[in-house]
Short mmCIF file of C-alpha atoms in Angstrom, two decimals:
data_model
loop_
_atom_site.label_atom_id
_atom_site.label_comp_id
_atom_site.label_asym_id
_atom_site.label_seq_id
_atom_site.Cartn_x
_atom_site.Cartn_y
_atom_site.Cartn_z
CA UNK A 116 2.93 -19.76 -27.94
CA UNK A 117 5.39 -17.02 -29.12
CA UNK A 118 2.60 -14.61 -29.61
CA UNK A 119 0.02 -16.30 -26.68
CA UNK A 120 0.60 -12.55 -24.65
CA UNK A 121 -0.04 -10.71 -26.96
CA UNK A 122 -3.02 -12.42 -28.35
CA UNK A 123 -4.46 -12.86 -25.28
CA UNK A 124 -4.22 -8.78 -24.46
CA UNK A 125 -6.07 -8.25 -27.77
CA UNK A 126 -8.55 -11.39 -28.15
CA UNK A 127 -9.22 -12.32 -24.58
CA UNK A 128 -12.97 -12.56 -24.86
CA UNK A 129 -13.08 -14.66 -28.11
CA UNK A 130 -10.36 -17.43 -26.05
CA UNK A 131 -12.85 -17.05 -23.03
CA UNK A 132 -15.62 -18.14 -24.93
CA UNK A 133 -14.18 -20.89 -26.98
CA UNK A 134 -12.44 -22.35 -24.06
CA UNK A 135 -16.01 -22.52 -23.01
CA UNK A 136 -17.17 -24.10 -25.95
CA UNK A 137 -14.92 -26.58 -26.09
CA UNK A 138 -15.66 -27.69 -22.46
CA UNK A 139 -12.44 -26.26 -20.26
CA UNK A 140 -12.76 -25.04 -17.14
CA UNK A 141 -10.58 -23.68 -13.90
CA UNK A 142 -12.54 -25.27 -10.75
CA UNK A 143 -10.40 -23.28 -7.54
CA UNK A 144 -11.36 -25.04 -3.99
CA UNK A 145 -10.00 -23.73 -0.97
CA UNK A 146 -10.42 -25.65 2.49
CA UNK A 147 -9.12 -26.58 5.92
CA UNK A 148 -7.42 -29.80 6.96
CA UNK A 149 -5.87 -30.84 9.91
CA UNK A 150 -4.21 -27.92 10.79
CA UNK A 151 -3.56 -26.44 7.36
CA UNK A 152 -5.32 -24.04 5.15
CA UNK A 153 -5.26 -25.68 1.39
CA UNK A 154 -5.80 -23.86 -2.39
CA UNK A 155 -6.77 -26.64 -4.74
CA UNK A 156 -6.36 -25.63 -8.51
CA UNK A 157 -7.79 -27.89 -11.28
CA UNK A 158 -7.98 -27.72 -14.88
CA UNK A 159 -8.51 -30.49 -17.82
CA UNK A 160 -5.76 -29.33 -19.40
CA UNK A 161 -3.35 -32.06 -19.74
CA UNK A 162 0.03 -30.98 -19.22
CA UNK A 163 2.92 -31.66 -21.91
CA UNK A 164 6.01 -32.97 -21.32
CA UNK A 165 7.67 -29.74 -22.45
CA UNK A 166 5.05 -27.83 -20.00
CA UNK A 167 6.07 -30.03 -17.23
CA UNK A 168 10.03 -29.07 -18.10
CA UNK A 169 9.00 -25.67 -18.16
CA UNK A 170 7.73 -25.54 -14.46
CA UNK A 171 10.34 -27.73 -13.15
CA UNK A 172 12.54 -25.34 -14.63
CA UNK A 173 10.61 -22.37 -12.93
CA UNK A 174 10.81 -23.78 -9.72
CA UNK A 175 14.70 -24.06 -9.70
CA UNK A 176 15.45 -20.72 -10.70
CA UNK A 177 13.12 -19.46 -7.93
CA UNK A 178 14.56 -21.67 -5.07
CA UNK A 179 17.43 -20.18 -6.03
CA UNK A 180 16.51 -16.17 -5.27
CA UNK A 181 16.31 -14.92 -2.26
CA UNK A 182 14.27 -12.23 -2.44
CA UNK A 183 11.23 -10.92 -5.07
CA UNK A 184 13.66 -8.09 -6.33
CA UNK A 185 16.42 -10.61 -7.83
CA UNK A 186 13.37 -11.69 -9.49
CA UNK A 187 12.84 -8.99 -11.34
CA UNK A 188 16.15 -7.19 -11.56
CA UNK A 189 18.11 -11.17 -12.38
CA UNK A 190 15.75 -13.37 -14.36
CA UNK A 191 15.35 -13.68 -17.79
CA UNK A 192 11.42 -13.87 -18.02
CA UNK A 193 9.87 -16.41 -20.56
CA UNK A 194 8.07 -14.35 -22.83
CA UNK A 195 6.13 -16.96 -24.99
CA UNK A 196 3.87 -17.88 -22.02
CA UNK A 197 2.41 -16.99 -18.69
CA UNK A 198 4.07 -19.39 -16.46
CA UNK A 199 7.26 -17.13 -16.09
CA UNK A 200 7.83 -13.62 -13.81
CA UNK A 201 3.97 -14.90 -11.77
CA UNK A 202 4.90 -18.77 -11.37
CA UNK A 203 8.47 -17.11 -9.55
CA UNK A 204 6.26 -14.27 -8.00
CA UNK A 205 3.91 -17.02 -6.02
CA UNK A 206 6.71 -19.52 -4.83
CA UNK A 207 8.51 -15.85 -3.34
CA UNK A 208 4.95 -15.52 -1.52
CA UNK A 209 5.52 -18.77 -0.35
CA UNK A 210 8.95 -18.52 0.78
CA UNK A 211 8.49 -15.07 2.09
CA UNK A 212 6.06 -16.96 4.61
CA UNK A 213 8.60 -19.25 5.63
CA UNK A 214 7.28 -22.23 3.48
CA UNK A 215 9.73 -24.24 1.45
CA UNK A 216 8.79 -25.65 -2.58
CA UNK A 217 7.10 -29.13 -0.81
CA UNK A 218 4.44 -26.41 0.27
CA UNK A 219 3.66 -26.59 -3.85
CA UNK A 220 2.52 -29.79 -5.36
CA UNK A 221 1.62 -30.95 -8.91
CA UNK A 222 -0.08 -33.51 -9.92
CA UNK A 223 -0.80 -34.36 -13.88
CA UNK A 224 -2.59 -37.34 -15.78
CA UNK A 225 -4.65 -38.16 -18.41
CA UNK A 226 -7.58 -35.83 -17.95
CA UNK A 227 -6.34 -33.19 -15.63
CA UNK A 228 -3.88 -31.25 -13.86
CA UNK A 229 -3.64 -30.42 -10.17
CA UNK A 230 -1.82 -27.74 -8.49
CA UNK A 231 -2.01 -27.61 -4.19
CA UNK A 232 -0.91 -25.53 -1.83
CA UNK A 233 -0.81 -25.97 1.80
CA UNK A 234 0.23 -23.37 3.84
CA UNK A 235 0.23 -24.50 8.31
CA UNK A 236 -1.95 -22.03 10.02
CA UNK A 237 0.71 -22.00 12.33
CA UNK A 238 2.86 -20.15 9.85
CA UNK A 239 5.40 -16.97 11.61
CA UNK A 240 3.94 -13.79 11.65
CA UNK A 241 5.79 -12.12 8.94
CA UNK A 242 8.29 -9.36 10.58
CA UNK A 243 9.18 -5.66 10.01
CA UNK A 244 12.30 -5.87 7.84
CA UNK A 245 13.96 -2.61 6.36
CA UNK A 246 16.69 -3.15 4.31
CA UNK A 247 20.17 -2.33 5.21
CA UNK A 248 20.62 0.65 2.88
CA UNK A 249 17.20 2.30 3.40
CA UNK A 250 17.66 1.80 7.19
CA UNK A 251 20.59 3.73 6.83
CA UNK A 252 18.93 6.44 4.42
CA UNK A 253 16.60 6.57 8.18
CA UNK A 254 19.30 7.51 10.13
CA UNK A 255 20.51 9.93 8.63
CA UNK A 256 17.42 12.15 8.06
CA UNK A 257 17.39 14.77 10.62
CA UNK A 258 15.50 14.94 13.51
CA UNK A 259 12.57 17.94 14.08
CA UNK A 260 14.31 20.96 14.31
CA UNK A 261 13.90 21.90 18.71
CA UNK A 262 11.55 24.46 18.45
CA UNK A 263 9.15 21.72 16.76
CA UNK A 264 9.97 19.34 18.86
CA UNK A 265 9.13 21.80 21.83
CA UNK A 266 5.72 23.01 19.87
CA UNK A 267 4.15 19.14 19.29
CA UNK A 268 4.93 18.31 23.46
CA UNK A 269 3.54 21.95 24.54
CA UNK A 270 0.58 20.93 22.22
CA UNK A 271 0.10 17.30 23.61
CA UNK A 272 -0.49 18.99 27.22
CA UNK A 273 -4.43 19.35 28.29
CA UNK A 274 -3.65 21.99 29.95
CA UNK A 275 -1.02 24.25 27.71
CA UNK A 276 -2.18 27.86 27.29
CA UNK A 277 -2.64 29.65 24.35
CA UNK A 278 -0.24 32.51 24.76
CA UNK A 279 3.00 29.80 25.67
CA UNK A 280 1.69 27.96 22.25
CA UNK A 281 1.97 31.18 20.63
CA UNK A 282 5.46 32.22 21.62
CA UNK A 283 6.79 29.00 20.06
CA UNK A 284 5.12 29.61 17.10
CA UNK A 285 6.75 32.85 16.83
CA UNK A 286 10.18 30.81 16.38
CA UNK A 287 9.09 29.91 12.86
CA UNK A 288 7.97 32.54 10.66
CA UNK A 289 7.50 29.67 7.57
CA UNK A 290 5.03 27.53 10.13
CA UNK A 291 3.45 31.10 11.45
CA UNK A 292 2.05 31.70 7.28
CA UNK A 293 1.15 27.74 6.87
CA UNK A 294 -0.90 28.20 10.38
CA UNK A 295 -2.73 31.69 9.19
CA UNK A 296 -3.13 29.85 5.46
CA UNK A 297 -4.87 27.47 6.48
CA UNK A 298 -7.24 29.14 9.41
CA UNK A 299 -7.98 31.69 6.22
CA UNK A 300 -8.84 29.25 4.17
CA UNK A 301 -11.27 27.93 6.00
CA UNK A 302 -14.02 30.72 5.03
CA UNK A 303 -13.60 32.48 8.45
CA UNK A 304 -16.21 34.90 8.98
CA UNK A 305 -13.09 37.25 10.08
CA UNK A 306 -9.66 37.95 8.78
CA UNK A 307 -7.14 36.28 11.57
CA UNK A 308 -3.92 37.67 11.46
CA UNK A 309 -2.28 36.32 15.38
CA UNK A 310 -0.98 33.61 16.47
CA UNK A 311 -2.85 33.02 19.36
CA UNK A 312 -6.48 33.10 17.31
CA UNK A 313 -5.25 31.09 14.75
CA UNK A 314 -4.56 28.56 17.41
CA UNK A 315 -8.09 28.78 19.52
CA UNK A 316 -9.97 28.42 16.26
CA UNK A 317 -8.54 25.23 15.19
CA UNK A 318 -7.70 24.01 18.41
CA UNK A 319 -4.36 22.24 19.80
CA UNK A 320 -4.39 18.83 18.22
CA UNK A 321 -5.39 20.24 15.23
CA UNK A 322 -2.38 22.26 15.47
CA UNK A 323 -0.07 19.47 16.14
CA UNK A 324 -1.04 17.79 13.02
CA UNK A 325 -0.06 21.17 10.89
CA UNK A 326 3.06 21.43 12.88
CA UNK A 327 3.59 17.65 11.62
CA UNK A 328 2.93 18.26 8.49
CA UNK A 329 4.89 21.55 7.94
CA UNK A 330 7.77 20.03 9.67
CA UNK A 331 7.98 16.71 7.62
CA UNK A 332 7.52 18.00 4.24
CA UNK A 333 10.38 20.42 4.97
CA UNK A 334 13.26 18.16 6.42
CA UNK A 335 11.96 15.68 3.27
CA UNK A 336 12.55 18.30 0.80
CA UNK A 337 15.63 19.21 2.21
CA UNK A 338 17.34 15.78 2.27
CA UNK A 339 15.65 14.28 -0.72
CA UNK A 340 15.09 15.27 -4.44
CA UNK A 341 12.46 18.01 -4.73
CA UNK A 342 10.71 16.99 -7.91
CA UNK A 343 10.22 13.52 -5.94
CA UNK A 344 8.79 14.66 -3.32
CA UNK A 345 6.51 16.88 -4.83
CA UNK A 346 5.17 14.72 -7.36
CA UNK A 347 4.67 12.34 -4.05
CA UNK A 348 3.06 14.74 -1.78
CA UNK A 349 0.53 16.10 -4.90
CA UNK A 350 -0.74 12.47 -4.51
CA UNK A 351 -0.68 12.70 -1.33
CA UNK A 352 -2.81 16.23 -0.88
CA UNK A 353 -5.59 14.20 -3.48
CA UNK A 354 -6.07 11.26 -0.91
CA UNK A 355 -6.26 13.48 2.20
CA UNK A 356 -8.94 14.92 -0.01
CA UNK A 357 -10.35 11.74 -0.74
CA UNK A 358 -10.15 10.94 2.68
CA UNK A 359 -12.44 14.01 3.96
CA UNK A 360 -14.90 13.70 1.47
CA UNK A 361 -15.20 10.00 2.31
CA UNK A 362 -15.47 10.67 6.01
CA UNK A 363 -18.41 13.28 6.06
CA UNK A 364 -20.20 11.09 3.19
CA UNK A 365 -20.25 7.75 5.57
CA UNK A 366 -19.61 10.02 8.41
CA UNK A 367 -16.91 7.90 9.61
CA UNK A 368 -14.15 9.22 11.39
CA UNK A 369 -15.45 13.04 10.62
CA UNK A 370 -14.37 13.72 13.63
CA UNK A 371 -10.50 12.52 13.53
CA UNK A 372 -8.49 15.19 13.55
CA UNK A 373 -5.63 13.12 12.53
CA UNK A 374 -7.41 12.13 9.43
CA UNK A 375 -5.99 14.91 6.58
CA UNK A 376 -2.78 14.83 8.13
CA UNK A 377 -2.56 11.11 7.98
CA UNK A 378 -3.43 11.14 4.27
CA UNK A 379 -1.29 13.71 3.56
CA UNK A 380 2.35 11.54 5.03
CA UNK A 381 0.88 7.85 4.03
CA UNK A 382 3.17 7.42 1.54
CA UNK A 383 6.50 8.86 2.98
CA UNK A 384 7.98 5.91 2.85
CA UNK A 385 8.12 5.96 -0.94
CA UNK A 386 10.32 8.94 -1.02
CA UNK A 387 13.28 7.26 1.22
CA UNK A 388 12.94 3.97 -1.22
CA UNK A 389 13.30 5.87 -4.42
CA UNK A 390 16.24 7.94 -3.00
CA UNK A 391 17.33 4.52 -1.44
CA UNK A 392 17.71 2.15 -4.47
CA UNK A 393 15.69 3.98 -7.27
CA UNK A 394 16.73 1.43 -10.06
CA UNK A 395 15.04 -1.18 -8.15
CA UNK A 396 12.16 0.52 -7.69
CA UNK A 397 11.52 1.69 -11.08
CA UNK A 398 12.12 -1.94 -12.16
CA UNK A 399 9.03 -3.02 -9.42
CA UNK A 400 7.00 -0.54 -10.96
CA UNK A 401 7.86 -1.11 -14.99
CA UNK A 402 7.34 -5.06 -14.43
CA UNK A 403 3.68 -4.69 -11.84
CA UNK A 404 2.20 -2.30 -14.69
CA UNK A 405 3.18 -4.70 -17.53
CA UNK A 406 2.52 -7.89 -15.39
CA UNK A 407 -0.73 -6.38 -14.22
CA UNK A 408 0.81 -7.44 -10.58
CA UNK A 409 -0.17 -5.29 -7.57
CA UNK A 410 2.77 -3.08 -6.96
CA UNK A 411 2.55 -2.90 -2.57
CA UNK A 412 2.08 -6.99 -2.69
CA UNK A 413 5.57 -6.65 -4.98
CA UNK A 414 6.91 -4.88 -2.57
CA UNK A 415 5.89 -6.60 0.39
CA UNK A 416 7.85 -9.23 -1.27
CA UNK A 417 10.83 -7.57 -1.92
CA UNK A 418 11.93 -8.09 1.87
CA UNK A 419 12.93 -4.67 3.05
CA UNK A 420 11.63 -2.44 0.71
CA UNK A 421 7.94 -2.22 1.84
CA UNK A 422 7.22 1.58 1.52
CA UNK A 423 4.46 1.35 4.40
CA UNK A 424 7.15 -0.40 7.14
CA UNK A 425 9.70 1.99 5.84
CA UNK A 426 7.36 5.21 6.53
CA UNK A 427 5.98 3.81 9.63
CA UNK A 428 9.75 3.48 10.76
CA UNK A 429 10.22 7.53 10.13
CA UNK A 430 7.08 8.25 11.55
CA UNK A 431 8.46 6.56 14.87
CA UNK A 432 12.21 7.92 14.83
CA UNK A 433 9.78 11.49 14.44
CA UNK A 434 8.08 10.64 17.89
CA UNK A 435 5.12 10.63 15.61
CA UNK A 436 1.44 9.95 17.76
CA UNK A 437 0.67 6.05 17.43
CA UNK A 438 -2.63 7.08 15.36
CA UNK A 439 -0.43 8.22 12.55
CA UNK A 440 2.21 5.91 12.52
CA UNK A 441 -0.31 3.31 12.62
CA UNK A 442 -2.09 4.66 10.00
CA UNK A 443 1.11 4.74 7.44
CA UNK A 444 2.14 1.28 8.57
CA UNK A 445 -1.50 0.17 7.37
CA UNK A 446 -3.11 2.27 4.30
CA UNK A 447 -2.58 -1.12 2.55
CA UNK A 448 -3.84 -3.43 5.29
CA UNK A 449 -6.29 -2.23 7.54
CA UNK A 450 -6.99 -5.87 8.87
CA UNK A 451 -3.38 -5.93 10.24
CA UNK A 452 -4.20 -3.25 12.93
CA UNK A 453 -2.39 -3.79 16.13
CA UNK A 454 -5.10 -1.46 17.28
CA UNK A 455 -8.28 -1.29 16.30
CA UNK A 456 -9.50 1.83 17.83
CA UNK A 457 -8.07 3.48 14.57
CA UNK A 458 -9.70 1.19 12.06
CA UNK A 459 -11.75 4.01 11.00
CA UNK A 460 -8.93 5.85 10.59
CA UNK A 461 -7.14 3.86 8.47
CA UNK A 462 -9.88 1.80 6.38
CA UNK A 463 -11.06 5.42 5.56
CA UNK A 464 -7.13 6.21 4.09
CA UNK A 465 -7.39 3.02 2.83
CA UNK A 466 -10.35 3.67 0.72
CA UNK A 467 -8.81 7.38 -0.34
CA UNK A 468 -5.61 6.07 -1.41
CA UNK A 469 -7.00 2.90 -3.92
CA UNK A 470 -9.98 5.83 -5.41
CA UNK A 471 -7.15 7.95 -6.46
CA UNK A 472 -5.96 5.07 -8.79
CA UNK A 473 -9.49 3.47 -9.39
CA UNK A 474 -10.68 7.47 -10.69
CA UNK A 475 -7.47 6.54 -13.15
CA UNK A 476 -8.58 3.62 -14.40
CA UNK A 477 -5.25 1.83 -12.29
CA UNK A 478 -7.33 -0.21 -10.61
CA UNK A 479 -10.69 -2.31 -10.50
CA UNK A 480 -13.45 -2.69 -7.89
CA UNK A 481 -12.11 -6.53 -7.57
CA UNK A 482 -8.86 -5.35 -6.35
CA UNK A 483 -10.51 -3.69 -3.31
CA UNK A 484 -10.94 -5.49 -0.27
CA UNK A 485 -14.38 -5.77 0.64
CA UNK A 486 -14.42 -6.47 3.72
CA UNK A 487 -13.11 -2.99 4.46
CA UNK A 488 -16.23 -1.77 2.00
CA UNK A 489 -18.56 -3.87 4.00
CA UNK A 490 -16.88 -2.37 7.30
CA UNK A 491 -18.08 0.95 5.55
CA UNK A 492 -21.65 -0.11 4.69
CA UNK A 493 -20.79 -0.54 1.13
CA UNK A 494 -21.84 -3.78 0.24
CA UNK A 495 -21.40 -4.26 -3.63
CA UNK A 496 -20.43 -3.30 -6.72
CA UNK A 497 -23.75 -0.91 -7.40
CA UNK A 498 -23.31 0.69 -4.43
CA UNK A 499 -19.62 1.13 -4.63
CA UNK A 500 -20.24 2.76 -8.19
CA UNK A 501 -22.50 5.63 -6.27
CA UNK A 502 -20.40 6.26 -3.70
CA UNK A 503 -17.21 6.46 -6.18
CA UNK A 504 -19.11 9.20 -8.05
CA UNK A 505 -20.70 11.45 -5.33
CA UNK A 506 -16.85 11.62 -4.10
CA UNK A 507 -15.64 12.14 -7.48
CA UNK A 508 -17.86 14.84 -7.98
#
């Protein structure tokens, strides 16, 4: 048992297949009764009485936390077995739901063990916590500077005209060389060097979502620590790239112009939690790559220091449009849409974000949901592989 980890990282097909010769097996049943929805977990492995200790023991310390973080910042994890930092880390998922440890049954004899969990369909609705110090890391990030703020509600008229838009622009010489950058780069057949024909080519929303852009990644580098930031946004400019592949290859949402700038402020949240408690955030990330645990359901956990809530809560204080505050609330969990006349939107982000870490070898097909594939019309593995590598390439 002292070396069962390690063992089990280096021989884990050769205990596979003699657990299967000698006749064990894992039978997981899931079902509805009454007005609960049940996991059943079997296995004829009898427990030991020193197992049985072991758990009881588990269960304690974990009644006694009160969040996922003292978990991992508090508790002295078992090493010489599996049942340690995971058994904690799903009674947290439990009590995060509002379920106490009768939600958790075991049952042991003879010839096999039992482990149930029942969890009331009528179970709360999880709320948007932030916690106290990163709410107050919220506050005091400054507002868009006026001129911006004057820009995005000159923009967000149907009727604006072009040569008002351009004498706002004209208040911000950095945003005037983003705005003729980027109309440039776009393999013009002509050189633009105005305001005003910068701003007919790519139109006024598309506009709005530079200004957004430009304006957020400068008050964020201002307030927060620079090499943070960028290392954040470089991931950041891969998924909205990601993102616009994805959307011309299943030609989904190729025509939101809120897509790229979506992708690019998804994970703005992130920045505020590692300026807000950095030490507990490198400690969720050092124990979810070791534990092979999934780093946003950690964090989700952690009650208040969900990066998507967090940047969903700047996007609003920013007056941000619903589509992309939406969208950052949800790159995670696309099924949690309040609306879902930006599904594409976000399942598309979605997708981006997870093939930045799948192209690294982070993460596996079976850790993407597949209903949002399906939603996508990419039904299985084989056809997941294809589209991985035409947007790779």
């Amino acid at each position: 048992l002292k070396d069962f980890r390690d063992h089990l990282g280096e021989d884990r097909d050769k205990y596979f297949e003699s657990a299967k010769k000698l006749g064990y097996f894992v039978n997981i049943s899931f079902y509805l009764k009454r007005e609960s929805f049940f996991i059943l977990v079997v296995n004829n492995s009898v427990l030991l009485p020193v197992e049985k200790e072991r758990i009881k023991e588990k269960l304690k310390k974990a009644s006694e936390l009160d969040n996922i973080q003292d978990a991992f910042c508090q508790v002295e994890v078992d090493q010489t077995e599996g049942a340690g930092l995971g058994f904690i880390t799903m009674f947290m998922m439990l009590k995060n739901m509002g379920l106490t440890s009768k939600a958790l049954r075991f049952f042991s004899n003879q010839s096999e063990t039992k482990i149930k969990i029942e969890i009331p369909l009528t179970t709360v609705e999880e709320e948007d916590i932030i916690a106290k110090e990163v709410k107050e890391k919220i506050d005091h990030i400054p507002q868009f500077p006026p001129h911006i703020n004057e820009l995005v509600k000159a923009l967000n008229q149907p009727d604006a005209d072009f040569k008002d838009i351009a004498n706002i622009v004209k208040k911000d010489p950095a945003f005037i060389a983003e705005l003729l950058k980027t109309v440039n780069s776009a393999m013009v057949a002509r050189k633009v060097n105005n305001i005003k024909d910068a701003v007919k080519m790519l139109g006024f929303q598309s506009v709005r979502n530079l200004v957004l852009g430009h304006a957020s990644q400068k008050i964020l580098m201002e307030n927060f620590p620079v090499k943070s930031v960028k290392k954040i946004m470089e991931h950041s400019v891969k998924v909205a790239g990601n993102a616009v592949k994805i959307s011309k290859t299943i030609k989904r949402c190729d025509n939101c112009d809120d897509l790229f700038t979506a992708a690019i402020l998804h994970d703005i949240g992130k920045i505020i939690l590692q300026a807000s408690c950095p030490k507990l955030i490198k400690t969720l990330e050092d124990n979810c790559r070791d534990k092979g645990l999934n780093q946003f359901i950690a964090e989700k956990l952690s009650h208040g220091y969900n990066h998507a809530v967090v940047g969903a809560s700047l996007a609003d204080k920013w007056k941000f449009p619903e589509s992309l505050v939406l969208a950052i609330k949800n790159h995670h969990s696309p099924f949690q849409l309040k609306n879902t006349d930006y599904f594409d939107l976000v399942s598309v982000i979605y997708i981006a974000n997870i093939l930045y870490y799948y192209f690294l070898d982070e993460v596996k097909y079976e850790d993407i949901n597949t209903q949002v594939l399906r939603h996508l019309g990419i039904n299985n593995f084989k056809e997941f592989e294809a589209f991985a590598k035409k947007i790779e390439n």
